[in-house]
Short mmCIF file of C-alpha atoms in Angstrom, two decimals:
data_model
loop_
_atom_site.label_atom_id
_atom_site.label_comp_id
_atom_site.label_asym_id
_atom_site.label_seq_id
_atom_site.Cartn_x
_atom_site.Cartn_y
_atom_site.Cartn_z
CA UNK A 14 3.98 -4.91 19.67
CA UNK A 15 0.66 -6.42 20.86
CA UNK A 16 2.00 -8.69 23.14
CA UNK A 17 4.12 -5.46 25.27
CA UNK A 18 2.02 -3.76 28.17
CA UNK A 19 -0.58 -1.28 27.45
CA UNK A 20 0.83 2.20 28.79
CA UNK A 21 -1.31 4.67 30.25
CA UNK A 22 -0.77 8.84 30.71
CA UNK A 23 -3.28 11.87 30.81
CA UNK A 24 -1.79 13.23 27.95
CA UNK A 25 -1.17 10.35 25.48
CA UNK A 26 -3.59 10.51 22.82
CA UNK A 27 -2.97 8.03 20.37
CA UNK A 28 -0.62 5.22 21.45
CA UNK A 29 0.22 1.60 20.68
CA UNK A 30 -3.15 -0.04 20.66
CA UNK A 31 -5.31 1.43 18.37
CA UNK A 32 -2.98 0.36 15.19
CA UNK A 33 -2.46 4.36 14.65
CA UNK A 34 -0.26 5.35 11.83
CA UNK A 35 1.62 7.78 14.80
CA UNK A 36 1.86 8.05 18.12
CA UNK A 37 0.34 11.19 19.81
CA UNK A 38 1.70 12.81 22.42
CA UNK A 39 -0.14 16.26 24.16
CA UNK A 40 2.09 18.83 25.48
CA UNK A 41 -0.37 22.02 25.84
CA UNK A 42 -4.10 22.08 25.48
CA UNK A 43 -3.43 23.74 21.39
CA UNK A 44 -0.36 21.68 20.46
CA UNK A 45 0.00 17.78 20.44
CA UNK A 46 3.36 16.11 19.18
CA UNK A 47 3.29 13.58 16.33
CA UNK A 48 6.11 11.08 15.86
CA UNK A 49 6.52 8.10 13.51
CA UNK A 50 9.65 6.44 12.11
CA UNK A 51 9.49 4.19 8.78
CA UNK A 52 12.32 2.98 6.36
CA UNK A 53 12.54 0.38 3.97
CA UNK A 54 14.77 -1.22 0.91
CA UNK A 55 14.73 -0.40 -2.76
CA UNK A 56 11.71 -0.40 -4.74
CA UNK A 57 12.81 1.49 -7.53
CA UNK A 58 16.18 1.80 -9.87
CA UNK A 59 16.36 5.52 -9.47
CA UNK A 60 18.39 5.94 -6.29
CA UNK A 61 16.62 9.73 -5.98
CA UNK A 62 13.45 8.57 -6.71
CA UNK A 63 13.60 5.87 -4.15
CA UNK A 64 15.11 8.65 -1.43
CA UNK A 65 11.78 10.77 -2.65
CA UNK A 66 9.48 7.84 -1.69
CA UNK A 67 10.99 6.60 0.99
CA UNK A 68 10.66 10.28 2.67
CA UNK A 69 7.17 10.69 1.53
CA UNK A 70 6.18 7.54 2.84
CA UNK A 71 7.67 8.43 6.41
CA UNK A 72 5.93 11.77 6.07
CA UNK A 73 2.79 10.52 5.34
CA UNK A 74 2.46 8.93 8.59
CA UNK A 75 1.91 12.77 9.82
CA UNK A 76 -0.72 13.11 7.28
CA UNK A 77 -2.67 10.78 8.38
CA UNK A 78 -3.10 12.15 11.39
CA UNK A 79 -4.38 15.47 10.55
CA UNK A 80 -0.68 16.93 11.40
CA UNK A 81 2.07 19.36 10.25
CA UNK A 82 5.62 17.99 9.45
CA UNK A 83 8.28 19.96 11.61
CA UNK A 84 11.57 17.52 11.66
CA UNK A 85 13.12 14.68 10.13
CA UNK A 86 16.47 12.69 11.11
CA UNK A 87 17.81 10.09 8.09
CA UNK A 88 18.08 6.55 8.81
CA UNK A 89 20.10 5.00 6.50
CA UNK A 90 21.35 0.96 6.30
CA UNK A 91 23.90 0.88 3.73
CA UNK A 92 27.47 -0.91 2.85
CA UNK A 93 29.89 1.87 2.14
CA UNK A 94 32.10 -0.82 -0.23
CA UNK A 95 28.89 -1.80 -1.74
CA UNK A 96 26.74 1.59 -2.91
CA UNK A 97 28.56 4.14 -4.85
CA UNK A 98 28.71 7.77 -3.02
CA UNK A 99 27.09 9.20 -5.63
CA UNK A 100 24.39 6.84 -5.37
CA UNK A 101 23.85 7.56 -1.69
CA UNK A 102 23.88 10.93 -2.04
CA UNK A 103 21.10 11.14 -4.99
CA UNK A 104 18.86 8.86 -2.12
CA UNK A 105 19.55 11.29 0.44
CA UNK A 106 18.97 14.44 -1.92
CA UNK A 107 15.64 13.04 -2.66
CA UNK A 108 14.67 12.59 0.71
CA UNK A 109 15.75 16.30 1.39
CA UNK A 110 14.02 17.34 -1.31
CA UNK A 111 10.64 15.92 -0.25
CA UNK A 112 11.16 16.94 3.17
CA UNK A 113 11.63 20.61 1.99
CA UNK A 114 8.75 20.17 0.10
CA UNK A 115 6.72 19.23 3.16
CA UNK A 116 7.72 22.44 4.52
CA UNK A 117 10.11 20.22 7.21
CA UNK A 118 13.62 20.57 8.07
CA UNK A 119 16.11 17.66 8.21
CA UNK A 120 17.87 18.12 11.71
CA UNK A 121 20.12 14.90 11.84
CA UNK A 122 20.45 11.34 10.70
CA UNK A 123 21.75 7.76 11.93
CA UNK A 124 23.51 4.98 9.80
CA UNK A 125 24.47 1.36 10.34
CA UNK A 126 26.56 -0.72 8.13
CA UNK A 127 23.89 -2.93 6.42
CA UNK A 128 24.68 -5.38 3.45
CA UNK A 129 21.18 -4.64 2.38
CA UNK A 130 20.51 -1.11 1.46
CA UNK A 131 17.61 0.56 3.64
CA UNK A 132 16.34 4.46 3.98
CA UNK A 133 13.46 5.94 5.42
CA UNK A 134 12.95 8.76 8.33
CA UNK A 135 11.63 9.51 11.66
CA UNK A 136 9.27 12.40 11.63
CA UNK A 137 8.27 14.59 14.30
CA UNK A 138 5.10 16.36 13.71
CA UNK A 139 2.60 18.76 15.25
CA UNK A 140 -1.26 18.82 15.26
CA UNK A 141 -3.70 20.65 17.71
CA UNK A 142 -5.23 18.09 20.11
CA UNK A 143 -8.95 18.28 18.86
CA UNK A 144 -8.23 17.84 15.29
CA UNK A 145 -6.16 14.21 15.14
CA UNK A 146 -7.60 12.36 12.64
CA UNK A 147 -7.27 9.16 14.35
CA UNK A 148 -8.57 5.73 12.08
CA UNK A 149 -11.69 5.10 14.24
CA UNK A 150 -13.70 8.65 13.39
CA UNK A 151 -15.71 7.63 11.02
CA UNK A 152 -19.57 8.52 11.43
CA UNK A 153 -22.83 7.16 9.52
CA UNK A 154 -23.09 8.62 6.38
CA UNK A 155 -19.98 9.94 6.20
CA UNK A 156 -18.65 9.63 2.44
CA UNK A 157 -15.55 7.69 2.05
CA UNK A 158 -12.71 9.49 -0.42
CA UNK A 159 -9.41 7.82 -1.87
CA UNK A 160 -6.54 9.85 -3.16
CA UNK A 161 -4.52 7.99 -5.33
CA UNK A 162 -5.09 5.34 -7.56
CA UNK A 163 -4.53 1.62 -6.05
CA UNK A 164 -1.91 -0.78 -8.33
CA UNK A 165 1.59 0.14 -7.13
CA UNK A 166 2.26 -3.53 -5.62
CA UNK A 167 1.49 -5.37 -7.99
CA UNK A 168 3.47 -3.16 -11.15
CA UNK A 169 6.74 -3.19 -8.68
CA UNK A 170 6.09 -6.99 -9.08
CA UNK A 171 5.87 -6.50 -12.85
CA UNK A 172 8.65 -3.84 -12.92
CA UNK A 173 10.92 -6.77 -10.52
CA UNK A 174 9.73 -9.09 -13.53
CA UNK A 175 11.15 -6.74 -16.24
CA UNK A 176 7.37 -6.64 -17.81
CA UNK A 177 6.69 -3.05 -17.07
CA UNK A 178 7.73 -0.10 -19.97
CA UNK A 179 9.53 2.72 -18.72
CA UNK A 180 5.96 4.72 -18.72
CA UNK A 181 4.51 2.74 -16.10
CA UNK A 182 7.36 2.60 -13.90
CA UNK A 183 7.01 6.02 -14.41
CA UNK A 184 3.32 6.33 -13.13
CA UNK A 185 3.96 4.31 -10.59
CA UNK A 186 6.87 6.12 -9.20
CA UNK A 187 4.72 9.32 -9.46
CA UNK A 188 2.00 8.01 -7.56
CA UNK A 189 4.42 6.83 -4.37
CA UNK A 190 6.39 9.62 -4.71
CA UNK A 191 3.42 12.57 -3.97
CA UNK A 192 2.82 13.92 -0.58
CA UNK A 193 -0.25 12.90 0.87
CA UNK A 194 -0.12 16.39 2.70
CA UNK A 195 -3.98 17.39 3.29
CA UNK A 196 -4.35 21.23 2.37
CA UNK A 197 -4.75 23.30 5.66
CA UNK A 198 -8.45 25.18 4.99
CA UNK A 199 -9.30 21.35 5.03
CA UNK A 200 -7.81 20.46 7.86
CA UNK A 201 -9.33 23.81 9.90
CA UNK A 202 -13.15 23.24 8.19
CA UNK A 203 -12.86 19.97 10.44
CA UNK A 204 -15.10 18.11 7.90
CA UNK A 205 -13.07 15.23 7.90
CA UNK A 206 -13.73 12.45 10.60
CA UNK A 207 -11.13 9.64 10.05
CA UNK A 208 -7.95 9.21 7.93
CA UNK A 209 -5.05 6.39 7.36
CA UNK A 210 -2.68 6.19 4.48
CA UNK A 211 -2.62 2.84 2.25
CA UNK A 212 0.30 1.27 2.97
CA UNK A 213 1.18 -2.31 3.29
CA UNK A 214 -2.12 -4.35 4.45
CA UNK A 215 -3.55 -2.67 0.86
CA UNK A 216 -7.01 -0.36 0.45
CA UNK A 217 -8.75 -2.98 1.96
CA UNK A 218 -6.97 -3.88 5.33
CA UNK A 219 -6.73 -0.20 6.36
CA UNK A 220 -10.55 0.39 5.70
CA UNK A 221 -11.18 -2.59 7.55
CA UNK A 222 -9.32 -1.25 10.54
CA UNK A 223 -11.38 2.34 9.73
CA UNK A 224 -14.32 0.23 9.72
CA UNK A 225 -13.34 -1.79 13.29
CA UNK A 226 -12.18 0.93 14.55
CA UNK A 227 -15.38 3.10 14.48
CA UNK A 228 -17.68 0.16 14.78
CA UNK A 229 -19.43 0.68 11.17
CA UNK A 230 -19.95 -0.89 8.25
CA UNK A 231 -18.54 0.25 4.96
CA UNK A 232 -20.29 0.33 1.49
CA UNK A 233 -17.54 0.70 -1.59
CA UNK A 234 -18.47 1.22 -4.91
CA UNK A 235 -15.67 -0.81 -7.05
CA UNK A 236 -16.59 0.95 -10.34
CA UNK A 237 -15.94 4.25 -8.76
CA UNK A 238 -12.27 3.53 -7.30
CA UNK A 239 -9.36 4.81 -8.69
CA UNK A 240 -6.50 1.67 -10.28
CA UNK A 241 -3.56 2.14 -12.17
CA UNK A 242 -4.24 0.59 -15.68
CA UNK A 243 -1.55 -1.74 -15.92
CA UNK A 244 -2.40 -3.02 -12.83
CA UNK A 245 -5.30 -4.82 -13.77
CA UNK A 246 -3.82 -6.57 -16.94
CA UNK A 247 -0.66 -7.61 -14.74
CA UNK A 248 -3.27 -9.09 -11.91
CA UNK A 249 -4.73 -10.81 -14.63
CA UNK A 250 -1.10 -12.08 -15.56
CA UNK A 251 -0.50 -13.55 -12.24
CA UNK A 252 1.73 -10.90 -10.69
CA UNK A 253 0.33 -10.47 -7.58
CA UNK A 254 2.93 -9.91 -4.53
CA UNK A 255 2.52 -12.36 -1.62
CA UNK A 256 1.78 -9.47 0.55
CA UNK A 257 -1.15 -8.71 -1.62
CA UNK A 258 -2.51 -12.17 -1.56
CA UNK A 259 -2.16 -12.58 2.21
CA UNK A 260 -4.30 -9.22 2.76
CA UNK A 261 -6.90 -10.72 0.05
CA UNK A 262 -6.98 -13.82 2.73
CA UNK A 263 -7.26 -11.61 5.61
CA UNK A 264 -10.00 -9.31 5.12
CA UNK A 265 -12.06 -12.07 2.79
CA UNK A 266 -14.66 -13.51 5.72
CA UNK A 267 -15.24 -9.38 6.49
CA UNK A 268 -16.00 -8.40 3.33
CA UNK A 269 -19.42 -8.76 1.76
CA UNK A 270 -19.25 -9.43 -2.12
CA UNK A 271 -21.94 -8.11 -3.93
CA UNK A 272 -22.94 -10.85 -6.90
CA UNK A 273 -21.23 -10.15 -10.18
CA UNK A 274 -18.23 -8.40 -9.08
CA UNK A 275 -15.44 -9.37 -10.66
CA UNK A 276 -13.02 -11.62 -8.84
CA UNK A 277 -10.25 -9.39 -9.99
CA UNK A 278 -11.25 -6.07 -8.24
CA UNK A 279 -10.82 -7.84 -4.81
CA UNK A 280 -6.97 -8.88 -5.76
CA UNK A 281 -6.41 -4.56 -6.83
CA UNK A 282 -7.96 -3.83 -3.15
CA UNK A 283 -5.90 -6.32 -1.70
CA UNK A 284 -2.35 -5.13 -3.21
CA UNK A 285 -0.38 -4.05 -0.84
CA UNK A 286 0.92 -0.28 -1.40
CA UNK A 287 3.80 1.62 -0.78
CA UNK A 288 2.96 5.28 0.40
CA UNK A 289 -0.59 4.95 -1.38
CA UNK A 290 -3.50 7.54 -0.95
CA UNK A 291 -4.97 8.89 2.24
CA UNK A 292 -8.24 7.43 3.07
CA UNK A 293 -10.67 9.68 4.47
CA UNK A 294 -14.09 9.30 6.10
CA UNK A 295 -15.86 13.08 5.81
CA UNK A 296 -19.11 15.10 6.18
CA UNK A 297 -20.99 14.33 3.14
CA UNK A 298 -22.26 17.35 2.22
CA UNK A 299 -18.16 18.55 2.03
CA UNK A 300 -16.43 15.35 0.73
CA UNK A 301 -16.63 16.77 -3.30
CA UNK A 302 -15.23 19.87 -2.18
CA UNK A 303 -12.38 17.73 -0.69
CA UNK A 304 -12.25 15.70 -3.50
CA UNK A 305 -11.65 18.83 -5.87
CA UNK A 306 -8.94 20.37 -3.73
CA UNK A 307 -6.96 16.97 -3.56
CA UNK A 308 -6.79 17.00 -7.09
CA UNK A 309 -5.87 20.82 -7.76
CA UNK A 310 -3.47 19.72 -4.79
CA UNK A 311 -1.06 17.40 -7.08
CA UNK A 312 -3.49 14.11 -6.76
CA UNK A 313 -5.73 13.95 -10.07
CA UNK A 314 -6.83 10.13 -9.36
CA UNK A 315 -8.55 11.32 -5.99
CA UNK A 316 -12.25 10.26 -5.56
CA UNK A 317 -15.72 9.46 -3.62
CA UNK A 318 -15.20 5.25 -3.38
CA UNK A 319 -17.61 4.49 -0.99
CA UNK A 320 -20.21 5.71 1.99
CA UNK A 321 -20.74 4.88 6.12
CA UNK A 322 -23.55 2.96 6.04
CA UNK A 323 -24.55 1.63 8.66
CA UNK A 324 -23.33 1.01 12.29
CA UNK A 325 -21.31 -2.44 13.08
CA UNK A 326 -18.50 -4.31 13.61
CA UNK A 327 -16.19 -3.91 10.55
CA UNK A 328 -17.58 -5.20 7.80
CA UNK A 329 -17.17 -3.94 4.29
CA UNK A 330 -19.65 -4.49 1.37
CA UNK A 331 -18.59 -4.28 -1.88
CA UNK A 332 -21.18 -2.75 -4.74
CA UNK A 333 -20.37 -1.99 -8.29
CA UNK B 3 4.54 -33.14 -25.56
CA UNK B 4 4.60 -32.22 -21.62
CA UNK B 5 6.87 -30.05 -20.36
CA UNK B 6 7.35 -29.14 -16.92
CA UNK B 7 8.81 -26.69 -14.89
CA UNK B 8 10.31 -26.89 -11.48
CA UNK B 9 9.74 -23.13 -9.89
CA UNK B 10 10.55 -25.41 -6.55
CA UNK B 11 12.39 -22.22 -4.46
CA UNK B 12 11.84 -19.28 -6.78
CA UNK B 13 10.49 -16.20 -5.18
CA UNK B 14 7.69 -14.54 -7.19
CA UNK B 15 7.42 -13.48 -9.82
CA UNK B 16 9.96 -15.44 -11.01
CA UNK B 17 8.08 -18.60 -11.43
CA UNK B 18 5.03 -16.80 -13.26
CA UNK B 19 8.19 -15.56 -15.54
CA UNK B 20 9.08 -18.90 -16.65
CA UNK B 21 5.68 -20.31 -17.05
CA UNK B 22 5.12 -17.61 -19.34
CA UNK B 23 7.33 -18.68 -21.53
CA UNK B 24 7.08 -22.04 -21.25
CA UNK B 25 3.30 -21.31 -22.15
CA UNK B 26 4.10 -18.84 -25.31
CA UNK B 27 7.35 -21.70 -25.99
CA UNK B 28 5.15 -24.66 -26.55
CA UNK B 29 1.83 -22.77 -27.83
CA UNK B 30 -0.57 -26.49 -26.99
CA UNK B 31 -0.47 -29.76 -25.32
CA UNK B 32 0.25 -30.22 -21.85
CA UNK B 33 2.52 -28.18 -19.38
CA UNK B 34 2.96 -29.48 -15.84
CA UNK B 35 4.18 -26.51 -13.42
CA UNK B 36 5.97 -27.36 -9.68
CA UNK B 37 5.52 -24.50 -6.71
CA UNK B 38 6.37 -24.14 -3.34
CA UNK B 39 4.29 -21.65 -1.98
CA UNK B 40 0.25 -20.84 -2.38
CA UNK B 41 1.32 -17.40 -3.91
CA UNK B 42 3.07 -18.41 -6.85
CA UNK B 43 0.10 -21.29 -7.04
CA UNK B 44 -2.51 -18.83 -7.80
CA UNK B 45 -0.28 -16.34 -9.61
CA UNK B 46 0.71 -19.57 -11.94
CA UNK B 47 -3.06 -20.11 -12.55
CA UNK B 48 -4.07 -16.57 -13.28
CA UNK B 49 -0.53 -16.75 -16.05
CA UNK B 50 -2.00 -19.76 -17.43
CA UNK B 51 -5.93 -18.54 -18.01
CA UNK B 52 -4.38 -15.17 -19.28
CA UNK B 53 -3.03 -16.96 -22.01
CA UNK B 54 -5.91 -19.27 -23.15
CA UNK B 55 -4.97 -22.55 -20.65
CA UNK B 56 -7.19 -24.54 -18.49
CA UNK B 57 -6.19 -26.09 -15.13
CA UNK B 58 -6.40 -29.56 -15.38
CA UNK B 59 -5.23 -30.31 -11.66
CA UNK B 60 -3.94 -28.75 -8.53
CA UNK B 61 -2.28 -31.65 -6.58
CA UNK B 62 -0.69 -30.66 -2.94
CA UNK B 63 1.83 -32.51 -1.45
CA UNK B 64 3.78 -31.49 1.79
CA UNK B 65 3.14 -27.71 1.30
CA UNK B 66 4.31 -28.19 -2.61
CA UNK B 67 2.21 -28.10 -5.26
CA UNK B 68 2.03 -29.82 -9.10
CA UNK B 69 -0.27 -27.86 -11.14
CA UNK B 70 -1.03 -29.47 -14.80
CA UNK B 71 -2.17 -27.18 -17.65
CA UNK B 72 -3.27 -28.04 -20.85
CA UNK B 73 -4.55 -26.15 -24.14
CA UNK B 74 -5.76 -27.28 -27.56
#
């Protein structure tokens, strides 16, 4: 969409250009609207798992920027003489279910004979106008926190490969299945200063647009962030998704390596993710406080990864 | 004995898949792997050093590539 005209209007806050993870849209001076559409195919067996992280992937797109889930309409591709109807309606159960759990109602839906099976949602959202968490917020020192644990590309790889036990398609399914819904007293202390969710360009393309975005450079502490454990020993295998190797390629000539890190850690930061953690840029003197409540808040692996360091033009050093 | 596979069109991880078991199949001597893309290249390469084999070539030809591997 880079190539279509830039749009200007008073009361257009986030729009097209700033590779947002929703558009924003003001409509009084307390209430902005939030909209954001996402679907995709399979990436699990379990047709009501799949609707679960499908809709919690579209949801998260709210999250990210600081907002409230109000609305969701289905969007489903599907081949009636192809899918079962009781396989349709366990995807669509799970996506009701984790809209409900998002405290959202589903208003409506579209479908389109597809021979390849898609679902996802469009989301309407609400935030108040001074508290969008855009991506480019982040300020010197803040302290840089990840939610979940990194991995989920490359064990669907493993998982497509038939390599992975039922336990870790189990974890993994857990982790891209959870809300990334920030608790509220968070969102109102206003202590956090940037946030995008880890999706496809993996942990380190969206920090690098964080990083571009505010014009800083980022420190990360590898030791310190949070990776599935069968990750690393099928990375090691060689079951790394093209996605994840493209990213790797991408964001090499910004990153600076510290010496002695091990090759491997840049291929986990690289994998691309399906609805992966929130990353947040906060005040540092409340970013363990955040960390705590994201983990009483249904997200154990959640941690400090990494610090603001210094002002700049997007580059991010890596540290043990 | 060398051995080769042709993963010539196979999306991933499929040819990591069979070059596993060619690898675990054959146990030493020389194994000579055919790819199509730079993906399945490095993934191949990452199989073959998690299972005790060196790289004893990378040759690129037209966007394809013939990757020899040898143990013992």
């Amino acid at each position: 969409m880079a190539a279509l005209p830039r749009q200007q209007h008073p009361d257009l806050l986030v729009g097209l250009e700033t590779a947002d993870d929703a558009g924003v849209y003001r409509l009084t001076p307390e209430i902005a609207l939030i909209q954001t559409v996402d679907f995709f195919t399979p990436i699990v067996n379990d047709p009501y798992l799949f609707g679960q992280i499908a809709a919690a992937n579209a949801l998260s797109d709210v999250y990210a920027m600081g907002g409230k889930p109000l609305t969701a309409m289905n969007i489903l591709c599907v081949s009636l003489k192809m899918v079962a109807k009781e396989t349709l309606q366990a995807i669509l159960t799970g996506g009701m279910d984790k809209i409900h759990e998002a405290g959202a109602l589903l208003v409506g839906g579209h479908s389109v004979e597809d021979p390849e099976l898609k679902y996802g949602l469009s989301v309407t959202g609400i935030v108040h106008p001074d508290r969008v968490l855009a991506n480019s917020g982040a300020r010197m020192g803040d302290a840089l926190i990840l939610t979940k644990p990194l991995g989920t590309g490359i064990l669907a790889t493993a998982s497509k490969g038939r390599l992975a036990t039922p336990e870790m398609e189990a974890g993994m399914a857990e982790v891209m299945r959870t809300l990334n819904r920030i608790p509220e007293d968070i969102l109102i202390a206003g202590h956090i200063h940037a946030a995008t969710d880890i999706t496809g360009f993996g942990f380190f393309g969206h920090a690098l647009e964080m990083a571009r975005g505010s014009q800083v450079t980022m420190t990360l502490f590898a030791s310190r962030i949070p990776i599935l454990a069968a990750a690393r020993e099928f990375a090691l295998m060689g079951l790394i998704p093209a996605g994840s190797f493209a990213n790797r390629r991408f964001c090499e000539r910004h990153l600076q390596t510290a010496p002695g890190i091990d090759p491997l850690i840049l291929d986990l930061l690289s994998d691309a993710q399906t609805n992966g953690g929130l990353l947040l840029a906060a005040a540092p003197q409340a970013a363990q406080g955040i960390v705590t409540r994201f983990q009483e808040e249904g997200c154990p692996a959640a941690a400090l990864v990494g610090e603001i360091t210094a002002p700049g033009k997007g580059i991010i050093r890596v540290e043990a | 004995m060398s051995q080769t596979v042709d993963a010539r069109g196979l999306s991933c991880p499929q040819p990591v898949l069979l070059t596993l078991e060619a690898l675990q199949k054959s146990n030493q001597g020389q194994l000579t792997v055919l790819v199509d893309t730079d993906t399945s290249k490095e993934n191949v390469l990452r199989a073959a050093a998690s299972q005790g084999w060196q790289e004893a070539g990378v040759q690129e030809q037209g966007g394809e590539y013939r990757i020899t591997l040898t143990k013992g």
